[in-house]
């Protein structure tokens, strides 16, 4: 009778290499808007760099919540550990954009992570950023 003989060392080495090469996706970010009115949509954008937060590039994640249907929280699963910032606005009339007055001031509620406020404009990255690792919840009041 022939016996097949092999060693598990090469298989184990491949498995270890696969685990080491895999990026660390451990952050699950939940963004909640407890004060949102039950109408329209809430537009949420998550940024992972100061540059993209400042308008130079695309958000890392986006979501549109149906506030009229009672949806006021969203979870972004599997984000790499790191720094993030959130921008959101409540599209009360459902036209898909943030409405402003003739002076450019928003007429619909908006907010930033950490409930950060800006000075003569949106809150800056330094005020809005937070670290995400594991399960993180940002509770944001739309104003």
Steps between C-alpha positions, in 0.01 A plus 500: 500500500631840402485778751483861399728707706510877505573773740262774608777759523446645148124517556543667837746749352249594229225548757721723717603704194134550404410622848801733521431644154134570574427860598366566849130570450370528851298821525121497487380860501139574593372852438174592673282810467260491799358850447412456131151599391297215348507638146727500196842336475820529702812508284812365675862510380794340684849631425833336580741786427512875556536549124183315405312660790608837362351424158801358317381150414217266580369387840603157623132402552161659439143419598153642453258438786122512460411718798136507386500122544658522846857422391732719709814288540741318273794266563807488278657157559859397442677835485877493547601628842585869476375856517166599346263796485133516405302767318123474479199703402127443523335541161159593638334571166650202315658696215838324540701806597567722798293811454643841585372855529615778264806556721610136475395406853343152531124496549488127575648331809862384479765369738847357541649217705578584863217755461781731390413853393679717252592864506359677192474167318502127556680343796861422418657153489678555833169562679298232324750213485487202735685170524320183403604152610252231592141613546462879500183706528471864399176660622446819301239772551381653174455877540 
